[in-house]
Amino acid sequence: MRFVALFEDAVDPAAQAAALNEAHFAYLAARTDAIVLAGGLRPDAGAPFCGALWVIEAPDRAAALRLVEDDPYTRAGLWRYRLMAWGKAPHLGAVAL
């Protein structure tokens, strides 16, 4: 199943402890089989971050939820999130991520 995690609240990597940022990005790098896309969101190019978006491949919601809740930024309370099941529009055909 495919899920989308939408993270809210600004997490400015420059304002966080280097060790927390390293732990967060190491967490993502170690889970590329499940967190297939991830990145920060900005209101416009060059603006400060205002959140993040992940596309997750997981067998079920519980597995996707564990991925989100075990992230170092989530555990540190730096963002709120919404986790939603996601499917593509039928006219797009096969989409590989």
GROMACS .gro file of C-alpha atoms in nm:
model
   97
    1MET     CA    1   0.000   0.000   0.000
    2ARG     CA    2   0.109   0.357  -0.062
    3PHE     CA    3   0.076   0.629   0.202
    4VAL     CA    4   0.158   0.997   0.220
    5ALA     CA    5   0.280   1.160   0.540
    6LEU     CA    6   0.234   1.535   0.546
    7PHE     CA    7   0.437   1.703   0.818
    8GLU     CA    8   0.348   2.047   0.951
    9ASP     CA    9   0.538   2.297   1.165
   10ALA     CA   10   0.865   2.435   1.039
   11VAL     CA   11   1.169   2.221   1.098
   12ASP     CA   12   1.461   2.439   1.001
   13PRO     CA   13   1.761   2.204   0.985
   14ALA     CA   14   1.995   2.497   1.042
   15ALA     CA   15   1.826   2.571   1.376
   16GLN     CA   16   1.845   2.213   1.506
   17ALA     CA   17   2.133   2.036   1.674
   18ALA     CA   18   2.361   1.879   1.414
   19ALA     CA   19   2.327   1.538   1.581
   20LEU     CA   20   1.946   1.548   1.547
   21ASN     CA   21   1.968   1.640   1.179
   22GLU     CA   22   2.222   1.364   1.118
   23ALA     CA   23   1.998   1.113   1.295
   24HIS     CA   24   1.694   1.221   1.091
   25PHE     CA   25   1.871   1.197   0.755
   26ALA     CA   26   2.039   0.868   0.850
   27TYR     CA   27   1.695   0.735   0.943
   28LEU     CA   28   1.560   0.829   0.599
   29ALA     CA   29   1.865   0.687   0.419
   30ALA     CA   30   1.832   0.354   0.599
   31ARG     CA   31   1.467   0.316   0.493
   32THR     CA   32   1.463   0.396   0.122
   33ASP     CA   33   1.277   0.070   0.056
   34ALA     CA   34   0.979   0.204   0.252
   35ILE     CA   35   1.020   0.584   0.247
   36VAL     CA   36   1.048   0.611  -0.130
   37LEU     CA   37   1.030   0.991  -0.155
   38ALA     CA   38   1.093   1.250   0.113
   39GLY     CA   39   1.161   1.618   0.115
   40GLY     CA   40   1.101   1.953   0.274
   41LEU     CA   41   0.816   2.183   0.177
   42ARG     CA   42   0.843   2.559   0.131
   43PRO     CA   43   0.578   2.815   0.040
   44ASP     CA   44   0.803   2.929  -0.246
   45ALA     CA   45   1.150   2.855  -0.383
   46GLY     CA   46   1.414   2.977  -0.140
   47ALA     CA   47   1.164   3.042   0.142
   48PRO     CA   48   1.212   2.879   0.483
   49PHE     CA   49   1.086   2.523   0.526
   50CYS     CA   50   0.730   2.492   0.653
   51GLY     CA   51   0.700   2.113   0.665
   52ALA     CA   52   0.782   1.797   0.474
   53LEU     CA   53   0.623   1.524   0.265
   54TRP     CA   54   0.699   1.154   0.249
   55VAL     CA   55   0.566   0.890   0.013
   56ILE     CA   56   0.568   0.556   0.193
   57GLU     CA   57   0.533   0.200   0.064
   58ALA     CA   58   0.418  -0.020   0.353
   59PRO     CA   59   0.213  -0.337   0.393
   60ASP     CA   60  -0.044  -0.156   0.610
   61ARG     CA   61  -0.119   0.163   0.801
   62ALA     CA   62   0.039   0.034   1.121
   63ALA     CA   63   0.375  -0.015   0.947
   64ALA     CA   64   0.357   0.331   0.788
   65LEU     CA   65   0.269   0.484   1.123
   66ARG     CA   66   0.571   0.318   1.286
   67LEU     CA   67   0.798   0.471   1.021
   68VAL     CA   68   0.661   0.818   1.091
   69GLU     CA   69   0.662   0.789   1.468
   70ASP     CA   70   1.012   0.643   1.490
   71ASP     CA   71   1.171   0.930   1.296
   72PRO     CA   72   1.403   1.137   1.519
   73TYR     CA   73   1.224   1.464   1.431
   74THR     CA   74   0.886   1.314   1.528
   75ARG     CA   75   1.025   1.170   1.851
   76ALA     CA   76   1.172   1.512   1.935
   77GLY     CA   77   0.830   1.674   1.887
   78LEU     CA   78   0.944   1.900   1.602
   79TRP     CA   79   0.644   1.841   1.378
   80ARG     CA   80   0.286   1.724   1.365
   81TYR     CA   81   0.178   1.496   1.086
   82ARG     CA   82  -0.113   1.351   0.895
   83LEU     CA   83  -0.082   1.001   0.751
   84MET     CA   84  -0.313   0.915   0.463
   85ALA     CA   85  -0.351   0.624   0.225
   86TRP     CA   86  -0.283   0.744  -0.130
   87GLY     CA   87  -0.364   0.621  -0.475
   88LYS     CA   88  -0.288   0.774  -0.810
   89ALA     CA   89  -0.546   0.893  -1.059
   90PRO     CA   90  -0.643   0.607  -1.295
   91HIS     CA   91  -0.548   0.790  -1.616
   92LEU     CA   92  -0.180   0.798  -1.515
   93GLY     CA   93  -0.123   0.428  -1.573
   94ALA     CA   94   0.175   0.261  -1.409
   95VAL     CA   95   0.384   0.489  -1.190
   96ALA     CA   96   0.714   0.373  -1.047
   97LEU     CA   97   0.867   0.555  -0.752
   0.00000   0.00000   0.00000
